[in-house]
Structures are given as C-alpha cells and as structure tokens.
PDB file of C-alpha atoms and ligand atoms in Angstrom:
ATOM      1  CA  UNK A  17     208.622 -17.207-100.635  1.00 71.00           C
ATOM      2  CA  UNK A  18     212.141 -16.079-101.306  1.00 93.00           C
ATOM      3  CA  UNK A  19     213.488 -12.749-102.457  1.00 98.00           C
ATOM      4  CA  UNK A  20     216.624 -12.964-104.576  1.00 98.00           C
ATOM      5  CA  UNK A  21     219.464 -10.455-104.392  1.00 98.00           C
ATOM      6  CA  UNK A  22     221.649 -10.148-107.475  1.00 99.00           C
ATOM      7  CA  UNK A  23     224.919  -8.242-107.453  1.00 98.00           C
ATOM      8  CA  UNK A  24     228.517  -8.640-108.573  1.00 98.00           C
ATOM      9  CA  UNK A  25     231.868  -7.339-107.373  1.00 98.00           C
ATOM     10  CA  UNK A  26     232.488  -6.014-110.901  1.00 98.00           C
ATOM     11  CA  UNK A  27     229.865  -3.351-110.163  1.00 98.00           C
ATOM     12  CA  UNK A  28     232.318  -1.831-107.652  1.00 98.00           C
ATOM     13  CA  UNK A  29     235.092  -1.633-110.259  1.00 98.00           C
ATOM     14  CA  UNK A  30     233.298   0.831-112.555  1.00 98.00           C
ATOM     15  CA  UNK A  31     234.930   4.042-111.348  1.00 98.00           C
ATOM     16  CA  UNK A  32     233.899   7.329-112.967  1.00 97.00           C
ATOM     17  CA  UNK A  33     236.335   9.219-110.799  1.00 96.00           C
ATOM     18  CA  UNK A  34     236.886  10.906-107.508  1.00 92.00           C
ATOM     19  CA  UNK A  35     234.105  13.381-106.701  1.00 94.00           C
ATOM     20  CA  UNK A  36     231.672  11.660-109.086  1.00 98.00           C
ATOM     21  CA  UNK A  37     228.370  11.071-107.246  1.00 98.00           C
ATOM     22  CA  UNK A  38     227.774   7.722-108.976  1.00 98.00           C
ATOM     23  CA  UNK A  39     230.599   6.138-106.989  1.00 98.00           C
ATOM     24  CA  UNK A  40     231.601   2.551-106.132  1.00 98.00           C
ATOM     25  CA  UNK A  41     230.775   3.205-102.463  1.00 98.00           C
ATOM     26  CA  UNK A  42     227.079   3.260-103.414  1.00 98.00           C
ATOM     27  CA  UNK A  43     227.040  -0.506-103.942  1.00 98.00           C
ATOM     28  CA  UNK A  44     229.060  -1.064-100.785  1.00 98.00           C
ATOM     29  CA  UNK A  45     226.537   1.029 -98.818  1.00 98.00           C
ATOM     30  CA  UNK A  46     223.587  -0.962-100.173  1.00 98.00           C
ATOM     31  CA  UNK A  47     225.218  -4.351 -99.629  1.00 98.00           C
ATOM     32  CA  UNK A  48     226.369  -3.411 -96.123  1.00 98.00           C
ATOM     33  CA  UNK A  49     222.797  -2.485 -95.217  1.00 98.00           C
ATOM     34  CA  UNK A  50     221.558  -5.771 -96.696  1.00 98.00           C
ATOM     35  CA  UNK A  51     224.139  -7.731 -94.657  1.00 98.00           C
ATOM     36  CA  UNK A  52     222.187  -7.058 -91.438  1.00 98.00           C
ATOM     37  CA  UNK A  53     220.725 -10.182 -89.780  1.00 98.00           C
ATOM     38  CA  UNK A  54     217.161  -9.260 -90.772  1.00 98.00           C
ATOM     39  CA  UNK A  55     218.197  -9.885 -94.404  1.00 98.00           C
ATOM     40  CA  UNK A  56     219.536 -13.406 -93.777  1.00 98.00           C
ATOM     41  CA  UNK A  57     216.521 -14.709 -95.675  1.00 97.00           C
ATOM     42  CA  UNK A  58     217.697 -13.183 -98.957  1.00 98.00           C
ATOM     43  CA  UNK A  59     219.095 -15.630-101.444  1.00 98.00           C
ATOM     44  CA  UNK A  60     222.251 -13.986-102.802  1.00 98.00           C
ATOM     45  CA  UNK A  61     223.432 -14.668-106.320  1.00 98.00           C
ATOM     46  CA  UNK A  62     226.271 -13.381-108.500  1.00 98.00           C
ATOM     47  CA  UNK A  63     224.994 -11.619-111.585  1.00 98.00           C
ATOM     48  CA  UNK A  64     226.101 -13.259-114.813  1.00 98.00           C
ATOM     49  CA  UNK A  65     227.280 -11.194-117.786  1.00 98.00           C
ATOM     50  CA  UNK A  66     224.543 -10.280-120.193  1.00 98.00           C
ATOM     51  CA  UNK A  67     225.109 -11.758-123.618  1.00 98.00           C
ATOM     52  CA  UNK A  68     225.338  -9.495-126.654  1.00 98.00           C
ATOM     53  CA  UNK A  69     222.168 -11.208-127.869  1.00 98.00           C
ATOM     54  CA  UNK A  70     220.336  -9.999-124.736  1.00 98.00           C
ATOM     55  CA  UNK A  71     221.607  -6.417-125.009  1.00 98.00           C
ATOM     56  CA  UNK A  72     220.885  -5.959-128.724  1.00 98.00           C
ATOM     57  CA  UNK A  73     217.175  -6.364-128.035  1.00 98.00           C
ATOM     58  CA  UNK A  74     217.457  -2.752-126.780  1.00 98.00           C
ATOM     59  CA  UNK A  75     220.693  -1.327-128.203  1.00 98.00           C
ATOM     60  CA  UNK A  76     221.876  -1.647-131.835  1.00 98.00           C
ATOM     61  CA  UNK A  77     224.899  -3.935-132.199  1.00 98.00           C
ATOM     62  CA  UNK A  78     227.188  -1.107-133.420  1.00 98.00           C
ATOM     63  CA  UNK A  79     226.393   0.830-130.227  1.00 98.00           C
ATOM     64  CA  UNK A  80     227.272  -2.167-128.063  1.00 98.00           C
ATOM     65  CA  UNK A  81     230.510  -2.771-129.961  1.00 98.00           C
ATOM     66  CA  UNK A  82     231.537   0.893-129.861  1.00 98.00           C
ATOM     67  CA  UNK A  83     230.755   1.248-126.170  1.00 98.00           C
ATOM     68  CA  UNK A  84     232.756  -1.823-125.173  1.00 98.00           C
ATOM     69  CA  UNK A  85     235.608  -0.776-127.499  1.00 98.00           C
ATOM     70  CA  UNK A  86     235.674   2.667-125.858  1.00 98.00           C
ATOM     71  CA  UNK A  87     236.434   1.194-122.415  1.00 98.00           C
ATOM     72  CA  UNK A  88     239.994   2.359-121.660  1.00 98.00           C
ATOM     73  CA  UNK A  89     242.775  -0.004-120.559  1.00 98.00           C
ATOM     74  CA  UNK A  90     243.874   2.575-118.021  1.00 98.00           C
ATOM     75  CA  UNK A  91     242.738   5.984-116.892  1.00 97.00           C
ATOM     76  CA  UNK A  92     239.292   7.232-117.867  1.00 98.00           C
ATOM     77  CA  UNK A  93     237.374   8.205-120.971  1.00 98.00           C
ATOM     78  CA  UNK A  94     234.411  10.581-120.873  1.00 98.00           C
ATOM     79  CA  UNK A  95     231.463   9.871-123.169  1.00 97.00           C
ATOM     80  CA  UNK A  96     229.972  13.172-122.071  1.00 96.00           C
ATOM     81  CA  UNK A  97     230.517  15.522-119.144  1.00 94.00           C
ATOM     82  CA  UNK A  98     229.195  13.083-116.552  1.00 95.00           C
ATOM     83  CA  UNK A  99     229.180   9.643-118.215  1.00 98.00           C
ATOM     84  CA  UNK A 100     232.683   8.325-117.737  1.00 98.00           C
ATOM     85  CA  UNK A 101     234.318   4.976-118.525  1.00 98.00           C
ATOM     86  CA  UNK A 102     237.073   3.370-116.460  1.00 98.00           C
ATOM     87  CA  UNK A 103     238.795   0.023-117.137  1.00 98.00           C
ATOM     88  CA  UNK A 104     236.117  -1.829-115.142  1.00 98.00           C
ATOM     89  CA  UNK A 105     233.128  -0.181-116.805  1.00 98.00           C
ATOM     90  CA  UNK A 106     232.434  -2.699-119.561  1.00 98.00           C
ATOM     91  CA  UNK A 107     232.352  -5.653-117.186  1.00 98.00           C
ATOM     92  CA  UNK A 108     230.176  -3.734-114.689  1.00 98.00           C
ATOM     93  CA  UNK A 109     227.681  -2.724-117.393  1.00 98.00           C
ATOM     94  CA  UNK A 110     227.496  -6.324-118.681  1.00 98.00           C
ATOM     95  CA  UNK A 111     226.920  -7.679-115.152  1.00 98.00           C
ATOM     96  CA  UNK A 112     224.281  -5.007-114.475  1.00 99.00           C
ATOM     97  CA  UNK A 113     222.241  -5.946-117.545  1.00 99.00           C
ATOM     98  CA  UNK A 114     222.910  -9.626-116.874  1.00 99.00           C
ATOM     99  CA  UNK A 115     221.515  -9.297-113.347  1.00 99.00           C
ATOM    100  CA  UNK A 116     218.166  -8.196-114.765  1.00 99.00           C
ATOM    101  CA  UNK A 117     218.004 -11.102-117.219  1.00 99.00           C
ATOM    102  CA  UNK A 118     218.975 -13.668-114.583  1.00 98.00           C
ATOM    103  CA  UNK A 119     216.492 -12.223-112.094  1.00 98.00           C
ATOM    104  CA  UNK A 120     213.712 -12.415-114.690  1.00 98.00           C
ATOM    105  CA  UNK A 121     214.678 -16.036-115.442  1.00 98.00           C
ATOM    106  CA  UNK A 122     214.602 -16.983-111.750  1.00 98.00           C
ATOM    107  CA  UNK A 123     211.286 -15.299-111.010  1.00 98.00           C
ATOM    108  CA  UNK A 124     209.713 -16.802-114.126  1.00 98.00           C
ATOM    109  CA  UNK A 125     211.026 -20.224-113.081  1.00 98.00           C
ATOM    110  CA  UNK A 126     209.246 -19.833-109.742  1.00 97.00           C
ATOM    111  CA  UNK A 127     212.495 -19.813-107.755  1.00 97.00           C
ATOM    112  CA  UNK A 128     211.306 -16.651-105.988  1.00 97.00           C
ATOM    113  CA  UNK A 129     208.422 -14.188-105.946  1.00 95.00           C
ATOM    114  CA  UNK A 130     210.652 -11.265-106.629  1.00 98.00           C
ATOM    115  CA  UNK A 131     214.233 -10.061-106.866  1.00 98.00           C
ATOM    116  CA  UNK A 132     216.341  -6.964-106.278  1.00 99.00           C
ATOM    117  CA  UNK A 133     219.397  -6.181-108.401  1.00 99.00           C
ATOM    118  CA  UNK A 134     222.013  -4.179-106.456  1.00 99.00           C
ATOM    119  CA  UNK A 135     223.985  -3.103-109.496  1.00 98.00           C
ATOM    120  CA  UNK A 136     225.688  -0.132-111.091  1.00 98.00           C
ATOM    121  CA  UNK A 137     226.105   1.674-113.414  1.00 98.00           C
ATOM    122  CA  UNK A 138     222.430   2.641-113.460  1.00 98.00           C
ATOM    123  CA  UNK A 139     220.634   2.355-116.793  1.00 98.00           C
ATOM    124  CA  UNK A 140     217.409   4.303-117.221  1.00 99.00           C
ATOM    125  CA  UNK A 141     218.963   7.301-119.042  1.00 98.00           C
ATOM    126  CA  UNK A 142     220.699   5.108-121.639  1.00 98.00           C
ATOM    127  CA  UNK A 143     218.853   5.491-124.934  1.00 98.00           C
ATOM    128  CA  UNK A 144     219.119   2.781-127.588  1.00 98.00           C
ATOM    129  CA  UNK A 145     222.046   4.537-129.284  1.00 98.00           C
ATOM    130  CA  UNK A 146     223.193   7.045-126.661  1.00 98.00           C
ATOM    131  CA  UNK A 147     224.945   6.596-123.311  1.00 98.00           C
ATOM    132  CA  UNK A 148     224.154   9.475-120.970  1.00 98.00           C
ATOM    133  CA  UNK A 149     223.425  10.463-117.375  1.00 98.00           C
ATOM    134  CA  UNK A 150     225.886   7.945-115.809  1.00 98.00           C
ATOM    135  CA  UNK A 151     224.132   5.136-117.792  1.00 98.00           C
ATOM    136  CA  UNK A 152     225.714   2.782-120.355  1.00 98.00           C
ATOM    137  CA  UNK A 153     223.257  -0.053-121.067  1.00 99.00           C
ATOM    138  CA  UNK A 154     219.573   0.284-120.179  1.00 99.00           C
ATOM    139  CA  UNK A 155     219.510  -2.744-117.885  1.00 99.00           C
ATOM    140  CA  UNK A 156     215.829  -2.535-116.951  1.00 99.00           C
ATOM    141  CA  UNK A 157     214.799  -2.370-120.623  1.00 99.00           C
ATOM    142  CA  UNK A 158     217.103  -5.312-121.391  1.00 99.00           C
ATOM    143  CA  UNK A 159     215.362  -7.245-118.602  1.00 98.00           C
ATOM    144  CA  UNK A 160     211.927  -6.293-119.920  1.00 98.00           C
ATOM    145  CA  UNK A 161     212.655  -7.464-123.450  1.00 98.00           C
ATOM    146  CA  UNK A 162     214.270 -10.617-122.081  1.00 98.00           C
ATOM    147  CA  UNK A 163     211.029 -11.427-120.238  1.00 98.00           C
ATOM    148  CA  UNK A 164     209.133 -11.056-123.457  1.00 97.00           C
ATOM    149  CA  UNK A 165     211.469 -12.809-125.882  1.00 97.00           C
ATOM    150  CA  UNK A 166     212.461 -15.752-123.719  1.00 98.00           C
ATOM    151  CA  UNK A 167     209.470 -16.197-121.424  1.00 97.00           C
ATOM    152  CA  UNK A 168     206.692 -15.043-123.726  1.00 89.00           C
ATOM    153  CA  UNK A 169     205.394 -12.529-121.212  1.00 96.00           C
ATOM    154  CA  UNK A 170     203.189 -10.488-123.488  1.00 96.00           C
ATOM    155  CA  UNK A 171     202.840  -7.217-121.591  1.00 98.00           C
ATOM    156  CA  UNK A 172     205.714  -5.785-119.567  1.00 98.00           C
ATOM    157  CA  UNK A 173     205.609  -2.730-117.278  1.00 98.00           C
ATOM    158  CA  UNK A 174     208.467  -0.681-115.830  1.00 99.00           C
ATOM    159  CA  UNK A 175     207.674   1.629-112.914  1.00 99.00           C
ATOM    160  CA  UNK A 176     210.402   4.215-112.230  1.00 99.00           C
ATOM    161  CA  UNK A 177     210.427   6.231-108.994  1.00 99.00           C
ATOM    162  CA  UNK A 178     213.953   7.616-109.444  1.00 99.00           C
ATOM    163  CA  UNK A 179     213.882  11.412-109.086  1.00 98.00           C
ATOM    164  CA  UNK A 180     215.015  11.752-112.715  1.00 98.00           C
ATOM    165  CA  UNK A 181     212.942  10.847-115.748  1.00 98.00           C
ATOM    166  CA  UNK A 182     214.053   7.615-117.412  1.00 99.00           C
ATOM    167  CA  UNK A 183     214.308   9.058-120.903  1.00 99.00           C
ATOM    168  CA  UNK A 184     216.118   5.963-122.166  1.00 99.00           C
ATOM    169  CA  UNK A 185     213.471   3.522-121.020  1.00 99.00           C
ATOM    170  CA  UNK A 186     210.754   5.762-122.397  1.00 99.00           C
ATOM    171  CA  UNK A 187     212.535   5.936-125.769  1.00 98.00           C
ATOM    172  CA  UNK A 188     212.913   2.144-125.859  1.00 98.00           C
ATOM    173  CA  UNK A 189     209.239   1.558-125.074  1.00 98.00           C
ATOM    174  CA  UNK A 190     207.602   4.447-126.947  1.00 98.00           C
ATOM    175  CA  UNK A 191     206.526   2.617-130.118  1.00 98.00           C
ATOM    176  CA  UNK A 192     205.426  -0.670-128.567  1.00 98.00           C
ATOM    177  CA  UNK A 193     201.878  -0.829-127.156  1.00 98.00           C
ATOM    178  CA  UNK A 194     202.767  -3.943-125.126  1.00 98.00           C
ATOM    179  CA  UNK A 195     205.523  -2.159-123.210  1.00 98.00           C
ATOM    180  CA  UNK A 196     204.427   0.255-120.475  1.00 99.00           C
ATOM    181  CA  UNK A 197     206.642   2.825-118.772  1.00 99.00           C
ATOM    182  CA  UNK A 198     205.521   5.049-115.887  1.00 99.00           C
ATOM    183  CA  UNK A 199     207.690   7.532-114.021  1.00 99.00           C
ATOM    184  CA  UNK A 200     207.399   9.917-111.112  1.00 99.00           C
ATOM    185  CA  UNK A 201     210.141  12.525-111.313  1.00 98.00           C
ATOM    186  CA  UNK A 202     211.034  16.057-110.366  1.00 98.00           C
ATOM    187  CA  UNK A 203     210.494  18.720-113.025  1.00 98.00           C
ATOM    188  CA  UNK A 204     212.326  20.820-113.955  1.00 98.00           C
ATOM    189  CA  UNK A 205     215.388  18.572-113.631  1.00 98.00           C
ATOM    190  CA  UNK A 206     217.841  16.599-115.762  1.00 98.00           C
ATOM    191  CA  UNK A 207     217.277  15.227-118.414  1.00 98.00           C
ATOM    192  CA  UNK A 208     214.346  17.551-119.196  1.00 98.00           C
ATOM    193  CA  UNK A 209     212.074  14.901-120.734  1.00 98.00           C
ATOM    194  CA  UNK A 210     209.007  13.302-119.157  1.00 98.00           C
ATOM    195  CA  UNK A 211     206.213  15.846-119.581  1.00 98.00           C
ATOM    196  CA  UNK A 212     202.736  14.450-118.907  1.00 98.00           C
ATOM    197  CA  UNK A 213     201.866  15.020-122.585  1.00 98.00           C
ATOM    198  CA  UNK A 214     204.481  12.409-123.580  1.00 98.00           C
ATOM    199  CA  UNK A 215     202.169   9.388-123.811  1.00 98.00           C
ATOM    200  CA  UNK A 216     203.766   6.957-126.266  1.00 98.00           C
ATOM    201  CA  UNK A 217     202.207   5.250-129.265  1.00 98.00           C
ATOM    202  CA  UNK A 218     199.119   4.039-127.365  1.00 97.00           C
ATOM    203  CA  UNK A 219     199.152   5.853-124.002  1.00 98.00           C
ATOM    204  CA  UNK A 220     201.706   3.241-122.955  1.00 98.00           C
ATOM    205  CA  UNK A 221     203.826   5.970-121.347  1.00 98.00           C
ATOM    206  CA  UNK A 222     202.695   7.670-118.116  1.00 98.00           C
ATOM    207  CA  UNK A 223     204.676  10.614-116.736  1.00 98.00           C
ATOM    208  CA  UNK A 224     203.794  12.182-113.369  1.00 98.00           C
ATOM    209  CA  UNK A 225     205.839  15.276-112.605  1.00 98.00           C
ATOM    210  CA  UNK A 226     206.590  16.651-109.155  1.00 98.00           C
ATOM    211  CA  UNK A 227     207.717  20.231-108.496  1.00 98.00           C
ATOM    212  CA  UNK A 228     210.915  20.933-106.536  1.00 98.00           C
ATOM    213  CA  UNK A 229     210.372  20.444-102.786  1.00 98.00           C
ATOM    214  CA  UNK A 230     207.409  18.118-103.249  1.00 98.00           C
ATOM    215  CA  UNK A 231     207.255  15.457-100.557  1.00 98.00           C
ATOM    216  CA  UNK A 232     205.435  12.335 -99.434  1.00 98.00           C
ATOM    217  CA  UNK A 233     201.928  13.597-100.057  1.00 98.00           C
ATOM    218  CA  UNK A 234     202.545  14.791-103.614  1.00 98.00           C
ATOM    219  CA  UNK A 235     204.496  11.614-104.449  1.00 98.00           C
ATOM    220  CA  UNK A 236     201.779   9.302-103.152  1.00 98.00           C
ATOM    221  CA  UNK A 237     199.031  11.351-104.789  1.00 98.00           C
ATOM    222  CA  UNK A 238     200.819  11.172-108.154  1.00 98.00           C
ATOM    223  CA  UNK A 239     201.141   7.404-107.929  1.00 98.00           C
ATOM    224  CA  UNK A 240     197.533   6.984-106.754  1.00 98.00           C
ATOM    225  CA  UNK A 241     196.018   9.398-109.274  1.00 98.00           C
ATOM    226  CA  UNK A 242     197.859   8.488-112.464  1.00 98.00           C
ATOM    227  CA  UNK A 243     200.532   5.770-112.289  1.00 98.00           C
ATOM    228  CA  UNK A 244     198.660   3.009-110.456  1.00 98.00           C
ATOM    229  CA  UNK A 245     195.401   3.347-112.444  1.00 98.00           C
ATOM    230  CA  UNK A 246     197.348   3.358-115.735  1.00 98.00           C
ATOM    231  CA  UNK A 247     199.372   0.327-114.626  1.00 98.00           C
ATOM    232  CA  UNK A 248     196.256  -1.540-113.560  1.00 98.00           C
ATOM    233  CA  UNK A 249     194.562  -0.759-116.898  1.00 98.00           C
ATOM    234  CA  UNK A 250     197.650  -1.971-118.757  1.00 98.00           C
ATOM    235  CA  UNK A 251     197.301  -5.321-116.929  1.00 98.00           C
ATOM    236  CA  UNK A 252     200.974  -6.385-117.027  1.00 98.00           C
ATOM    237  CA  UNK A 253     202.262  -9.946-117.189  1.00 98.00           C
ATOM    238  CA  UNK A 254     205.479  -8.837-115.459  1.00 98.00           C
ATOM    239  CA  UNK A 255     206.504  -5.724-113.493  1.00 98.00           C
ATOM    240  CA  UNK A 256     210.006  -4.283-113.237  1.00 99.00           C
ATOM    241  CA  UNK A 257     210.919  -1.396-110.939  1.00 99.00           C
ATOM    242  CA  UNK A 258     213.565   1.226-111.660  1.00 99.00           C
ATOM    243  CA  UNK A 259     214.296   1.847-107.997  1.00 99.00           C
ATOM    244  CA  UNK A 260     216.267   5.057-107.716  1.00 98.00           C
ATOM    245  CA  UNK A 261     216.411   6.557-104.246  1.00 99.00           C
ATOM    246  CA  UNK A 262     217.491  10.081-105.198  1.00 98.00           C
ATOM    247  CA  UNK A 263     214.052  11.569-104.476  1.00 98.00           C
ATOM    248  CA  UNK A 264     214.992  11.159-100.803  1.00 99.00           C
ATOM    249  CA  UNK A 265     215.090  14.417 -98.845  1.00 98.00           C
ATOM    250  CA  UNK A 266     218.810  13.950 -98.086  1.00 98.00           C
ATOM    251  CA  UNK A 267     219.860  13.415-101.701  1.00 98.00           C
ATOM    252  CA  UNK A 268     222.272  16.061-103.040  1.00 98.00           C
ATOM    253  CA  UNK A 269     221.271  15.831-106.737  1.00 98.00           C
ATOM    254  CA  UNK A 270     217.611  16.878-106.514  1.00 98.00           C
ATOM    255  CA  UNK A 271     215.060  18.636-104.337  1.00 98.00           C
ATOM    256  CA  UNK A 272     212.272  16.204-103.451  1.00 98.00           C
ATOM    257  CA  UNK A 273     211.549  15.368 -99.828  1.00 98.00           C
ATOM    258  CA  UNK A 274     210.777  11.651 -99.701  1.00 98.00           C
ATOM    259  CA  UNK A 275     211.571   9.485 -96.681  1.00 98.00           C
ATOM    260  CA  UNK A 276     212.121   5.725 -96.362  1.00 98.00           C
ATOM    261  CA  UNK A 277     208.465   5.160 -95.482  1.00 98.00           C
ATOM    262  CA  UNK A 278     207.457   6.452 -98.917  1.00 98.00           C
ATOM    263  CA  UNK A 279     209.508   3.713-100.564  1.00 98.00           C
ATOM    264  CA  UNK A 280     207.889   1.138 -98.284  1.00 98.00           C
ATOM    265  CA  UNK A 281     204.444   2.417 -99.245  1.00 98.00           C
ATOM    266  CA  UNK A 282     205.169   2.513-102.988  1.00 98.00           C
ATOM    267  CA  UNK A 283     206.738  -0.948-102.916  1.00 98.00           C
ATOM    268  CA  UNK A 284     203.792  -2.428-101.026  1.00 98.00           C
ATOM    269  CA  UNK A 285     201.315  -0.863-103.448  1.00 98.00           C
ATOM    270  CA  UNK A 286     203.233  -2.259-106.428  1.00 98.00           C
ATOM    271  CA  UNK A 287     203.331  -5.686-104.783  1.00 98.00           C
ATOM    272  CA  UNK A 288     199.552  -5.569-104.379  1.00 98.00           C
ATOM    273  CA  UNK A 289     199.064  -4.649-108.043  1.00 98.00           C
ATOM    274  CA  UNK A 290     201.528  -7.342-109.134  1.00 98.00           C
ATOM    275  CA  UNK A 291     199.789  -9.955-107.026  1.00 98.00           C
ATOM    276  CA  UNK A 292     196.505  -9.177-108.731  1.00 98.00           C
ATOM    277  CA  UNK A 293     197.872  -8.772-112.284  1.00 98.00           C
ATOM    278  CA  UNK A 294     200.746 -11.222-112.604  1.00 97.00           C
ATOM    279  CA  UNK A 295     201.081 -13.527-109.635  1.00 97.00           C
ATOM    280  CA  UNK A 296     203.317 -11.101-107.748  1.00 97.00           C
ATOM    281  CA  UNK A 297     206.189 -11.273-110.233  1.00 98.00           C
ATOM    282  CA  UNK A 298     208.471  -8.270-109.679  1.00 98.00           C
ATOM    283  CA  UNK A 299     212.103  -7.622-110.513  1.00 99.00           C
ATOM    284  CA  UNK A 300     213.486  -4.383-109.088  1.00 99.00           C
ATOM    285  CA  UNK A 301     216.805  -2.762-109.881  1.00 99.00           C
ATOM    286  CA  UNK A 302     218.850   0.030-108.370  1.00 99.00           C
ATOM    287  CA  UNK A 303     219.048   3.228-110.415  1.00 99.00           C
ATOM    288  CA  UNK A 304     220.126   6.472-108.651  1.00 98.00           C
ATOM    289  CA  UNK A 305     220.561   7.502-105.010  1.00 98.00           C
ATOM    290  CA  UNK A 306     223.585   9.587-104.044  1.00 98.00           C
ATOM    291  CA  UNK A 307     223.468  10.209-100.307  1.00 98.00           C
ATOM    292  CA  UNK A 308     225.090   7.016 -99.078  1.00 98.00           C
ATOM    293  CA  UNK A 309     223.211   6.834 -95.783  1.00 98.00           C
ATOM    294  CA  UNK A 310     219.808   7.629 -97.317  1.00 98.00           C
ATOM    295  CA  UNK A 311     220.550   5.194-100.139  1.00 99.00           C
ATOM    296  CA  UNK A 312     221.386   2.410 -97.683  1.00 98.00           C
ATOM    297  CA  UNK A 313     218.307   3.003 -95.519  1.00 98.00           C
ATOM    298  CA  UNK A 314     215.974   3.409 -98.497  1.00 99.00           C
ATOM    299  CA  UNK A 315     217.137   0.333-100.372  1.00 98.00           C
ATOM    300  CA  UNK A 316     216.914  -1.685 -97.145  1.00 98.00           C
ATOM    301  CA  UNK A 317     213.333  -0.469 -96.664  1.00 98.00           C
ATOM    302  CA  UNK A 318     212.494  -1.398-100.265  1.00 98.00           C
ATOM    303  CA  UNK A 319     214.008  -4.886 -99.985  1.00 98.00           C
ATOM    304  CA  UNK A 320     212.351  -5.439 -96.581  1.00 98.00           C
ATOM    305  CA  UNK A 321     208.991  -4.880 -98.302  1.00 98.00           C
ATOM    306  CA  UNK A 322     209.890  -7.232-101.171  1.00 98.00           C
ATOM    307  CA  UNK A 323     210.810  -9.928 -98.633  1.00 98.00           C
ATOM    308  CA  UNK A 324     207.498  -9.487 -96.811  1.00 97.00           C
ATOM    309  CA  UNK A 325     205.487  -9.853-100.035  1.00 93.00           C
TER     310      UNK A 325
HETATM  311 ZN1   ZN B 418     218.271   9.651-110.687  1.00 96.77          ZN
END
C-alpha cells in the first residue's frame, strides 16, 4: 500500500527570522532527504488550505480571525518572544492544518495506509486560544477533530514523541474521554507542562517524562511501560503522530540522546498497534527538530518505516 506525503511550498515562506531555529530550511532538509530514489514510492500531494470551519473545531473563531489579521504585510510581528509572524505565516499555517485534514480524508478513503505531513509551522504547543512555542494552529488536533466530525471515527489518539510536551494538544483533548493524547518528553524543559499526574478527564492523557540526557533505553522503556499499554487500552479508531525529531542527540534545543533507530522502532511499534486497533490507519505530522542533518535523517527513517507498513 501507498504512503502519502503532504507538503506545500507555502510552508517555506513562513519566516520567523534569521537565527530562529524553526527556519524554512527545515522543510527543505526533510524534502531533500525524501527526494532520494528509495522514496520514489511516495505519492506526493500539495496540502490544501484548511477551511475556517475545520480550524474552529479546535480554536475559537475570534482567535483564528485575530491571528490571521495579525499577519504583517511586510517585516515581522512577534506574538511572544519566540512565536513570530512574517507575511507568509498565515498561508503556511493554513496549509499545515489543511495537510492534516487532507491526509485524514485520503487515509479514510482507503487511498493509502498512512501519510506523513512535511509541514511547518509546527502545532502542538498552540492552545485553543493561545499561539506559543513557534506554533500558530494546532494542526494535529485539527486533523483529529476532522477525523471525528467528518469520518465519524469515534476514538482518536495522538502520540507525540517530540522532545517538548504538547501542551496545546493536551489542552484541546483534556475534557473529552474519546480523545487520547500521550507524550514522551524531556522534563524539565519548555513549556513546563506534562507531569505524569496530568491525566485528563478520564485518564485520556498519558505523560511519560524523561530526564535530561536520557537515551534510547529510557525512551523505549517509557513507551513500552506507559504509552503503548494506555494506547492499546484506549482502542483508537485512528492514530495521529506528532513526529518531532528534537529528542535526537544532535538537536540543539534539548538534551535527550535518541538516534534514528529509535524513531524506526517507535514508528514500527505504533504501526503494529494501529494494525491491530484500526486497520493500520496513521497520519503523522512533523513537529520540531532543529539540527538539519539529524532532522533529515530522522524523518527519512520515520517515513521509511511508514512505507514498509
Ligand atoms: Zn519540540
């Protein structure tokens, strides 16, 4: 079966500024890696824009309107110290959220087993009414609610192995027992949320914390001991992955010690759970990852596993 790759050139035109780690070159690094002959089997599609109707399942309409209105015609506008808008930011954020919705549609239609969205800005820090941590719209949450509203998937899970806790996704899912969010992340680290005691309205949140300098063994143990059993118990109808690659040992923003093989292992384990629970249906999306070489190698390893599913 096919793996779909969604991206859009607009994702390169969101430019938070020279020296900002969440830079346009990230997408170029990922897409260059995925241009190698071994990825010829990917079916490549342009991400459509998300509609306002799709985004307001997660974010209140006034937030969406204010965010898009804040996009400057020239120069830059900071929403906080590290979340910065440039003239291309609104279009990039709409395409990023739209990629998730289109990927969910295609996988639900049986056009592919799974899909990877090579998009930016990332989304998992964006809370319903607060942009933060480089994130504008919470694309993975928009995709999750799209799967439920349009495709009647009852129970949706998001698994997040970015090195940072996805506070925005957790906030969006907290009160809904049919939405499950699990995260492995370094602690202490930005944004400071994600303690194991944060369990959601019906233990539908699962946080596994890793101390600075933890590596492959601790990461795999955390997934095996808490995330995978909780995910299996939840019995999802659809799985989304917040695939950040900033827990890699070469990443400059954090202190974990993962290598590409850890992403292969985690992806393969999630594929096995998805096959059992929901016919293998997975949509994965890029979140963080700030060492360009590690990001390229890690995302290639992740997509290689999706293609072999
Ligand atoms: Zn991150």
